[in-house]
PDB file of C-alpha atoms and ligand atoms in Angstrom:
ATOM      1  CA  MET A   6     102.256  38.256  11.621  1.00 93.00           C
ATOM      2  CA  GLN A   7      99.833  37.682   9.482  1.00 97.00           C
ATOM      3  CA  GLN A   8      96.202  37.622  10.789  1.00 97.00           C
ATOM      4  CA  THR A   9      93.096  35.350  10.109  1.00 98.00           C
ATOM      5  CA  VAL A  10      92.060  36.810   6.627  1.00 98.00           C
ATOM      6  CA  ARG A  11      89.183  39.047   7.023  1.00 98.00           C
ATOM      7  CA  ILE A  12      86.655  39.903   4.082  1.00 98.00           C
ATOM      8  CA  ALA A  13      85.999  43.688   3.518  1.00 99.00           C
ATOM      9  CA  PRO A  14      82.767  43.941   1.251  1.00 99.00           C
ATOM     10  CA  SER A  15      82.924  47.310  -0.649  1.00 98.00           C
ATOM     11  CA  ILE A  16      79.504  48.827  -0.787  1.00 98.00           C
ATOM     12  CA  LEU A  17      80.227  50.925  -3.545  1.00 98.00           C
ATOM     13  CA  SER A  18      78.970  47.617  -5.275  1.00 98.00           C
ATOM     14  CA  ALA A  19      75.909  47.404  -3.455  1.00 98.00           C
ATOM     15  CA  ASP A  20      72.157  49.145  -4.295  1.00 98.00           C
ATOM     16  CA  PHE A  21      72.488  52.862  -3.429  1.00 98.00           C
ATOM     17  CA  ALA A  22      68.838  52.999  -3.345  1.00 98.00           C
ATOM     18  CA  ASN A  23      68.769  50.441  -1.033  1.00 98.00           C
ATOM     19  CA  LEU A  24      71.783  51.530   1.161  1.00 98.00           C
ATOM     20  CA  GLY A  25      70.610  50.128   4.535  1.00 98.00           C
ATOM     21  CA  GLU A  26      69.161  46.916   3.574  1.00 98.00           C
ATOM     22  CA  GLU A  27      72.368  45.902   1.978  1.00 98.00           C
ATOM     23  CA  LEU A  28      74.498  46.612   4.804  1.00 98.00           C
ATOM     24  CA  ARG A  29      72.414  44.649   6.830  1.00 98.00           C
ATOM     25  CA  ALA A  30      72.171  41.781   4.342  1.00 98.00           C
ATOM     26  CA  ILE A  31      76.099  41.769   3.693  1.00 99.00           C
ATOM     27  CA  ASP A  32      76.792  41.710   7.675  1.00 99.00           C
ATOM     28  CA  ALA A  33      74.291  38.803   8.196  1.00 98.00           C
ATOM     29  CA  ALA A  34      76.249  37.305   5.182  1.00 98.00           C
ATOM     30  CA  GLY A  35      79.403  37.419   7.251  1.00 98.00           C
ATOM     31  CA  ALA A  36      81.214  40.026   6.709  1.00 98.00           C
ATOM     32  CA  ASP A  37      84.098  40.864   8.714  1.00 98.00           C
ATOM     33  CA  TYR A  38      84.747  45.242   7.828  1.00 99.00           C
ATOM     34  CA  ILE A  39      81.984  47.054   6.068  1.00 99.00           C
ATOM     35  CA  HIS A  40      84.584  49.042   3.403  1.00 99.00           C
ATOM     36  CA  ILE A  41      83.090  52.666   2.370  1.00 99.00           C
ATOM     37  CA  ASP A  42      84.776  54.050  -0.693  1.00 99.00           C
ATOM     38  CA  VAL A  43      84.722  57.792  -0.457  1.00 99.00           C
ATOM     39  CA  MET A  44      85.433  59.596  -3.700  1.00 98.00           C
ATOM     40  CA  ASP A  45      85.927  63.219  -4.167  1.00 98.00           C
ATOM     41  CA  GLY A  46      85.983  63.855  -7.879  1.00 98.00           C
ATOM     42  CA  HIS A  47      89.468  65.679  -7.775  1.00 98.00           C
ATOM     43  CA  PHE A  48      91.903  62.893  -6.149  1.00 98.00           C
ATOM     44  CA  VAL A  49      89.884  60.399  -8.023  1.00 98.00           C
ATOM     45  CA  PRO A  50      87.442  60.826 -11.088  1.00 98.00           C
ATOM     46  CA  ASN A  51      84.359  59.986  -9.503  1.00 98.00           C
ATOM     47  CA  LEU A  52      82.150  61.226  -6.570  1.00 98.00           C
ATOM     48  CA  THR A  53      80.604  58.789  -3.853  1.00 98.00           C
ATOM     49  CA  ILE A  54      79.750  58.674  -0.210  1.00 98.00           C
ATOM     50  CA  GLY A  55      80.043  61.788   2.497  1.00 98.00           C
ATOM     51  CA  PRO A  56      79.944  61.740   5.996  1.00 98.00           C
ATOM     52  CA  GLY A  57      76.041  62.181   5.882  1.00 98.00           C
ATOM     53  CA  VAL A  58      75.421  58.815   4.374  1.00 98.00           C
ATOM     54  CA  VAL A  59      78.227  57.313   6.736  1.00 99.00           C
ATOM     55  CA  ALA A  60      76.239  58.394   9.887  1.00 99.00           C
ATOM     56  CA  ALA A  61      72.998  57.359   8.485  1.00 98.00           C
ATOM     57  CA  LEU A  62      74.493  53.707   7.626  1.00 98.00           C
ATOM     58  CA  ARG A  63      76.092  54.008  11.135  1.00 98.00           C
ATOM     59  CA  PRO A  64      72.731  52.212  13.029  1.00 98.00           C
ATOM     60  CA  HIS A  65      72.354  49.251  10.263  1.00 98.00           C
ATOM     61  CA  SER A  66      75.529  47.329  11.355  1.00 98.00           C
ATOM     62  CA  GLU A  67      77.594  46.698  13.991  1.00 98.00           C
ATOM     63  CA  LEU A  68      80.567  45.791  12.261  1.00 99.00           C
ATOM     64  CA  PRO A  69      83.623  47.968  11.618  1.00 99.00           C
ATOM     65  CA  PHE A  70      83.533  50.578   9.166  1.00 99.00           C
ATOM     66  CA  ASP A  71      86.805  51.007   7.428  1.00 99.00           C
ATOM     67  CA  VAL A  72      86.607  54.186   5.302  1.00 99.00           C
ATOM     68  CA  HIS A  73      88.702  54.512   2.412  1.00 99.00           C
ATOM     69  CA  LEU A  74      89.322  58.284   1.490  1.00 98.00           C
ATOM     70  CA  MET A  75      90.088  59.025  -1.832  1.00 98.00           C
ATOM     71  CA  ILE A  76      90.389  62.556  -1.111  1.00 98.00           C
ATOM     72  CA  SER A  77      92.789  65.576  -1.482  1.00 98.00           C
ATOM     73  CA  PRO A  78      93.737  67.249   0.673  1.00 97.00           C
ATOM     74  CA  VAL A  79      91.715  65.090   3.091  1.00 98.00           C
ATOM     75  CA  ASP A  80      92.744  66.163   6.402  1.00 98.00           C
ATOM     76  CA  ASP A  81      89.635  69.066   6.732  1.00 98.00           C
ATOM     77  CA  TYR A  82      87.154  65.842   6.006  1.00 98.00           C
ATOM     78  CA  ILE A  83      88.644  63.431   8.642  1.00 98.00           C
ATOM     79  CA  PRO A  84      87.095  64.551  12.159  1.00 98.00           C
ATOM     80  CA  ALA A  85      83.602  64.076  10.154  1.00 98.00           C
ATOM     81  CA  PHE A  86      84.001  60.594   8.985  1.00 99.00           C
ATOM     82  CA  ALA A  87      85.159  59.792  13.043  1.00 99.00           C
ATOM     83  CA  GLU A  88      82.186  61.382  14.083  1.00 98.00           C
ATOM     84  CA  ALA A  89      80.195  59.603  11.433  1.00 99.00           C
ATOM     85  CA  GLY A  90      81.447  56.538  12.800  1.00 98.00           C
ATOM     86  CA  ALA A  91      84.165  55.267  10.976  1.00 99.00           C
ATOM     87  CA  ASP A  92      86.241  52.787  13.250  1.00 99.00           C
ATOM     88  CA  ILE A  93      89.054  52.573  10.553  1.00 99.00           C
ATOM     89  CA  ILE A  94      90.232  55.842   8.510  1.00 99.00           C
ATOM     90  CA  THR A  95      92.692  55.177   5.393  1.00 99.00           C
ATOM     91  CA  VAL A  96      94.224  58.083   3.510  1.00 98.00           C
ATOM     92  CA  HIS A  97      96.248  58.090   0.358  1.00 98.00           C
ATOM     93  CA  VAL A  98      99.793  58.411   0.986  1.00 98.00           C
ATOM     94  CA  GLU A  99      99.378  60.588  -2.575  1.00 98.00           C
ATOM     95  CA  ALA A 100      96.859  62.863  -0.694  1.00 96.00           C
ATOM     96  CA  GLY A 101      99.344  64.960   0.811  1.00 86.00           C
ATOM     97  CA  PRO A 102     100.961  67.458   2.278  1.00 91.00           C
ATOM     98  CA  HIS A 103     101.856  65.604   5.212  1.00 96.00           C
ATOM     99  CA  PRO A 104     100.693  61.953   5.789  1.00 97.00           C
ATOM    100  CA  HIS A 105     102.179  61.784   9.304  1.00 97.00           C
ATOM    101  CA  ARG A 106     100.138  64.555  10.362  1.00 98.00           C
ATOM    102  CA  SER A 107      96.813  62.915   8.720  1.00 98.00           C
ATOM    103  CA  LEU A 108      97.513  59.798  10.580  1.00 98.00           C
ATOM    104  CA  GLN A 109      98.174  61.654  13.703  1.00 98.00           C
ATOM    105  CA  LEU A 110      94.883  63.520  13.645  1.00 98.00           C
ATOM    106  CA  ILE A 111      92.950  60.299  12.887  1.00 98.00           C
ATOM    107  CA  LYS A 112      94.560  58.598  16.327  1.00 98.00           C
ATOM    108  CA  SER A 113      93.870  61.807  18.097  1.00 98.00           C
ATOM    109  CA  LEU A 114      90.193  60.790  17.354  1.00 98.00           C
ATOM    110  CA  GLY A 115      90.702  57.767  18.764  1.00 98.00           C
ATOM    111  CA  LYS A 116      89.936  55.751  15.289  1.00 98.00           C
ATOM    112  CA  ARG A 117      92.249  53.171  13.721  1.00 98.00           C
ATOM    113  CA  ALA A 118      94.554  54.905  10.778  1.00 98.00           C
ATOM    114  CA  GLY A 119      95.579  53.291   7.661  1.00 98.00           C
ATOM    115  CA  LEU A 120      97.772  54.406   4.612  1.00 98.00           C
ATOM    116  CA  SER A 121      97.076  53.386   1.130  1.00 98.00           C
ATOM    117  CA  PHE A 122      99.296  53.014  -2.129  1.00 98.00           C
ATOM    118  CA  ASN A 123      98.201  53.772  -5.603  1.00 98.00           C
ATOM    119  CA  PRO A 124      99.608  50.903  -8.326  1.00 98.00           C
ATOM    120  CA  GLY A 125     102.120  53.553  -9.300  1.00 98.00           C
ATOM    121  CA  THR A 126     103.259  54.698  -5.637  1.00 98.00           C
ATOM    122  CA  PRO A 127     106.889  53.128  -4.194  1.00 98.00           C
ATOM    123  CA  ILE A 128     106.351  51.919  -0.473  1.00 98.00           C
ATOM    124  CA  GLY A 129     109.759  53.218   0.413  1.00 94.00           C
ATOM    125  CA  GLY A 130     109.416  55.396   3.317  1.00 92.00           C
ATOM    126  CA  VAL A 131     106.654  53.663   4.767  1.00 97.00           C
ATOM    127  CA  GLU A 132     108.694  52.176   7.551  1.00 95.00           C
ATOM    128  CA  HIS A 133     108.943  55.782   9.105  1.00 95.00           C
ATOM    129  CA  LEU A 134     104.930  55.850   9.607  1.00 97.00           C
ATOM    130  CA  LEU A 135     104.697  52.145  10.601  1.00 97.00           C
ATOM    131  CA  ALA A 136     104.823  52.714  14.266  1.00 97.00           C
ATOM    132  CA  ASP A 137     101.562  55.100  13.771  1.00 96.00           C
ATOM    133  CA  LEU A 138      99.606  52.790  11.265  1.00 98.00           C
ATOM    134  CA  ASP A 139      97.029  49.988  12.287  1.00 98.00           C
ATOM    135  CA  LEU A 140      96.287  48.909   8.685  1.00 98.00           C
ATOM    136  CA  VAL A 141      98.144  49.687   5.009  1.00 98.00           C
ATOM    137  CA  LEU A 142      96.209  49.246   2.286  1.00 99.00           C
ATOM    138  CA  VAL A 143      97.879  48.428  -1.250  1.00 99.00           C
ATOM    139  CA  MET A 144      95.719  49.482  -4.281  1.00 99.00           C
ATOM    140  CA  SER A 145      95.618  46.639  -7.044  1.00 99.00           C
ATOM    141  CA  VAL A 146      93.600  49.082  -9.325  1.00 98.00           C
ATOM    142  CA  ASN A 147      93.887  52.589  -9.438  1.00 98.00           C
ATOM    143  CA  PRO A 148      91.546  53.691  -7.478  1.00 98.00           C
ATOM    144  CA  GLY A 149      87.906  55.521  -8.729  1.00 98.00           C
ATOM    145  CA  PHE A 150      86.143  53.120  -9.778  1.00 98.00           C
ATOM    146  CA  GLY A 151      84.658  49.049  -9.025  1.00 98.00           C
ATOM    147  CA  GLY A 152      84.554  46.575 -11.125  1.00 98.00           C
ATOM    148  CA  GLN A 153      88.291  47.157 -12.947  1.00 98.00           C
ATOM    149  CA  SER A 154      90.787  44.105 -13.190  1.00 98.00           C
ATOM    150  CA  PHE A 155      93.454  43.107 -10.811  1.00 98.00           C
ATOM    151  CA  ILE A 156      97.125  44.112 -11.544  1.00 98.00           C
ATOM    152  CA  GLU A 157      98.892  41.082 -10.571  1.00 98.00           C
ATOM    153  CA  GLY A 158     102.183  43.098 -10.381  1.00 98.00           C
ATOM    154  CA  GLN A 159     101.087  44.861  -7.117  1.00 98.00           C
ATOM    155  CA  LEU A 160     101.734  41.476  -4.989  1.00 98.00           C
ATOM    156  CA  ALA A 161     105.356  42.330  -4.859  1.00 98.00           C
ATOM    157  CA  LYS A 162     104.511  45.275  -2.533  1.00 98.00           C
ATOM    158  CA  VAL A 163     102.217  43.075  -0.719  1.00 98.00           C
ATOM    159  CA  ARG A 164     105.087  40.743  -0.011  1.00 98.00           C
ATOM    160  CA  GLN A 165     107.503  43.520   0.913  1.00 98.00           C
ATOM    161  CA  LEU A 166     105.359  45.172   3.338  1.00 98.00           C
ATOM    162  CA  ARG A 167     104.552  41.443   5.069  1.00 98.00           C
ATOM    163  CA  GLN A 168     108.176  41.640   5.939  1.00 98.00           C
ATOM    164  CA  MET A 169     108.243  45.227   7.099  1.00 98.00           C
ATOM    165  CA  ILE A 170     105.473  44.438   9.176  1.00 98.00           C
ATOM    166  CA  ASP A 171     106.043  41.460  10.726  1.00 98.00           C
ATOM    167  CA  ALA A 172     109.815  43.231  11.797  1.00 97.00           C
ATOM    168  CA  THR A 173     107.662  45.589  13.673  1.00 97.00           C
ATOM    169  CA  GLY A 174     106.218  42.696  16.275  1.00 97.00           C
ATOM    170  CA  ARG A 175     102.948  44.992  15.554  1.00 96.00           C
ATOM    171  CA  GLN A 176      99.462  43.670  14.529  1.00 97.00           C
ATOM    172  CA  ILE A 177      98.604  45.920  11.470  1.00 98.00           C
ATOM    173  CA  ASP A 178      96.107  44.753   9.099  1.00 98.00           C
ATOM    174  CA  LEU A 179      97.870  44.398   5.079  1.00 98.00           C
ATOM    175  CA  GLN A 180      94.957  45.036   3.055  1.00 99.00           C
ATOM    176  CA  ILE A 181      94.260  44.453  -0.734  1.00 99.00           C
ATOM    177  CA  ASP A 182      91.645  46.515  -3.092  1.00 99.00           C
ATOM    178  CA  GLY A 183      90.659  46.072  -6.294  1.00 98.00           C
ATOM    179  CA  GLY A 184      89.727  43.323  -8.762  1.00 98.00           C
ATOM    180  CA  ILE A 185      89.837  41.075  -5.805  1.00 98.00           C
ATOM    181  CA  ASN A 186      88.095  37.407  -6.699  1.00 98.00           C
ATOM    182  CA  PRO A 187      87.801  34.216  -5.423  1.00 98.00           C
ATOM    183  CA  GLY A 188      90.494  33.492  -8.263  1.00 98.00           C
ATOM    184  CA  ASN A 189      93.129  35.620  -7.051  1.00 98.00           C
ATOM    185  CA  ALA A 190      92.508  36.095  -3.341  1.00 98.00           C
ATOM    186  CA  ALA A 191      94.741  32.909  -2.498  1.00 98.00           C
ATOM    187  CA  GLY A 192      97.781  34.854  -4.325  1.00 98.00           C
ATOM    188  CA  ALA A 193      96.740  37.480  -2.354  1.00 98.00           C
ATOM    189  CA  VAL A 194      96.936  35.923   0.907  1.00 98.00           C
ATOM    190  CA  ALA A 195     100.002  33.981   0.062  1.00 98.00           C
ATOM    191  CA  ALA A 196     101.975  37.300  -0.980  1.00 98.00           C
ATOM    192  CA  GLY A 197     100.936  38.406   2.904  1.00 98.00           C
ATOM    193  CA  ALA A 198      97.330  40.074   2.689  1.00 98.00           C
ATOM    194  CA  ASP A 199      95.248  39.457   5.545  1.00 98.00           C
ATOM    195  CA  VAL A 200      92.257  41.787   4.816  1.00 99.00           C
ATOM    196  CA  LEU A 201      90.171  41.433   1.053  1.00 99.00           C
ATOM    197  CA  VAL A 202      88.402  44.112   0.037  1.00 99.00           C
ATOM    198  CA  ALA A 203      85.697  42.793  -2.423  1.00 98.00           C
ATOM    199  CA  GLY A 204      83.129  45.132  -4.212  1.00 98.00           C
ATOM    200  CA  THR A 205      82.054  43.339  -7.256  1.00 98.00           C
ATOM    201  CA  ALA A 206      82.724  39.658  -6.166  1.00 98.00           C
ATOM    202  CA  GLY A 207      81.215  40.722  -2.598  1.00 98.00           C
ATOM    203  CA  PHE A 208      77.659  42.054  -3.940  1.00 98.00           C
ATOM    204  CA  ALA A 209      77.417  39.877  -6.879  1.00 98.00           C
ATOM    205  CA  GLY A 210      74.206  38.276  -8.140  1.00 98.00           C
ATOM    206  CA  GLY A 211      71.928  40.409  -5.272  1.00 98.00           C
ATOM    207  CA  PRO A 212      71.419  39.784  -1.243  1.00 98.00           C
ATOM    208  CA  GLU A 213      70.226  35.964  -2.184  1.00 98.00           C
ATOM    209  CA  ASN A 214      74.276  35.340  -3.339  1.00 98.00           C
ATOM    210  CA  TYR A 215      76.180  37.325  -0.567  1.00 99.00           C
ATOM    211  CA  ALA A 216      77.026  34.591   1.891  1.00 98.00           C
ATOM    212  CA  ALA A 217      77.807  32.277  -0.919  1.00 98.00           C
ATOM    213  CA  ASN A 218      79.927  35.230  -2.515  1.00 98.00           C
ATOM    214  CA  ILE A 219      81.838  35.791   1.219  1.00 98.00           C
ATOM    215  CA  ALA A 220      81.971  31.911   1.681  1.00 98.00           C
ATOM    216  CA  ALA A 221      83.952  31.583  -1.766  1.00 98.00           C
ATOM    217  CA  LEU A 222      86.439  34.309  -1.101  1.00 98.00           C
ATOM    218  CA  ARG A 223      87.508  32.670   2.602  1.00 98.00           C
ATOM    219  CA  HIS A 224      87.911  29.511   1.240  1.00 98.00           C
ATOM    220  CA  ALA A 225      89.676  30.606  -1.877  1.00 97.00           C
ATOM    221  CA  ALA A 226      92.062  32.360   0.407  1.00 95.00           C
TER     222      ALA A 226
HETATM  223  C1  DX5 B 312      88.231  51.714  -6.031  1.00 91.93           C
HETATM  224  C2  DX5 B 312      87.993  51.122  -4.526  1.00 91.93           C
HETATM  225  C3  DX5 B 312      87.685  49.861  -4.382  1.00 91.93           C
HETATM  226  C4  DX5 B 312      86.419  49.005  -5.079  1.00 91.93           C
HETATM  227  C5  DX5 B 312      86.821  47.955  -5.369  1.00 91.93           C
HETATM  228  O1  DX5 B 312      88.674  52.706  -6.221  1.00 91.93           O
HETATM  229  O2  DX5 B 312      88.881  51.387  -3.535  1.00 91.93           O
HETATM  230  O3  DX5 B 312      87.229  49.558  -3.078  1.00 91.93           O
HETATM  231  O4  DX5 B 312      85.250  49.423  -4.679  1.00 91.93           O
HETATM  232  O5  DX5 B 312      85.901  47.438  -6.023  1.00 91.93           O
HETATM  233  P1  DX5 B 312      86.064  45.751  -6.844  1.00 91.93           P
HETATM  234  O6  DX5 B 312      86.314  44.880  -6.129  1.00 91.93           O
HETATM  235  O7  DX5 B 312      84.799  45.658  -7.682  1.00 91.93           O
HETATM  236  O8  DX5 B 312      87.444  46.096  -7.527  1.00 91.93           O
HETATM  237 ZN1   ZN B 313      88.572  51.077  -1.414  1.00 91.93          ZN
END
């Protein structure tokens, strides 16, 4: 069943020189999850945040840390992010070699497990993994950078996943990530998404705008 829409600002678009303050500000502004984009310079052409930064941020907010691992291979790094304070750990189905093993590892560490699909990756086969999933992430840009344009065609995947998730009867977050703004949020939610990641649209204009940014996404949705 589609749940209440939650907004997950991606700190990739925050001021990296003031991350603790940025986290407190976006939390106070009404965020539901803190989305943390971890990039390895190999699976994606960018380098961002490691477990040490996640651990340093942990005292600054009690919101769920939604850690999106763009790492391949990923399994060796999962325990460090669990230890650092992640609540949800999402891996990419393309990161290989055994997505189900990665999900089992995340669950064994007591964390919620997510699986992400790049724009060019079909979702066929995910039905075999849904029993172990707490979140499915549809990438609506190619991962690696904030500020890219939303790929409308990915909504077809969201629609399909909404049906597949509903058929399980389980509560599984259906998250969309990349290029989300108040202009396309309604379409994403109508397709079945219930967690909207927003980097640029969440952090636009600095801390005095965060509450309005989040409210605009929520109202649009
Ligand atoms: C892209 C990241 C996204 C990104 C979203 O690889 O996974 O979370 O930061 O940023 P915007 O909302 O600017 O597309
Ligand atoms: Zn992300």
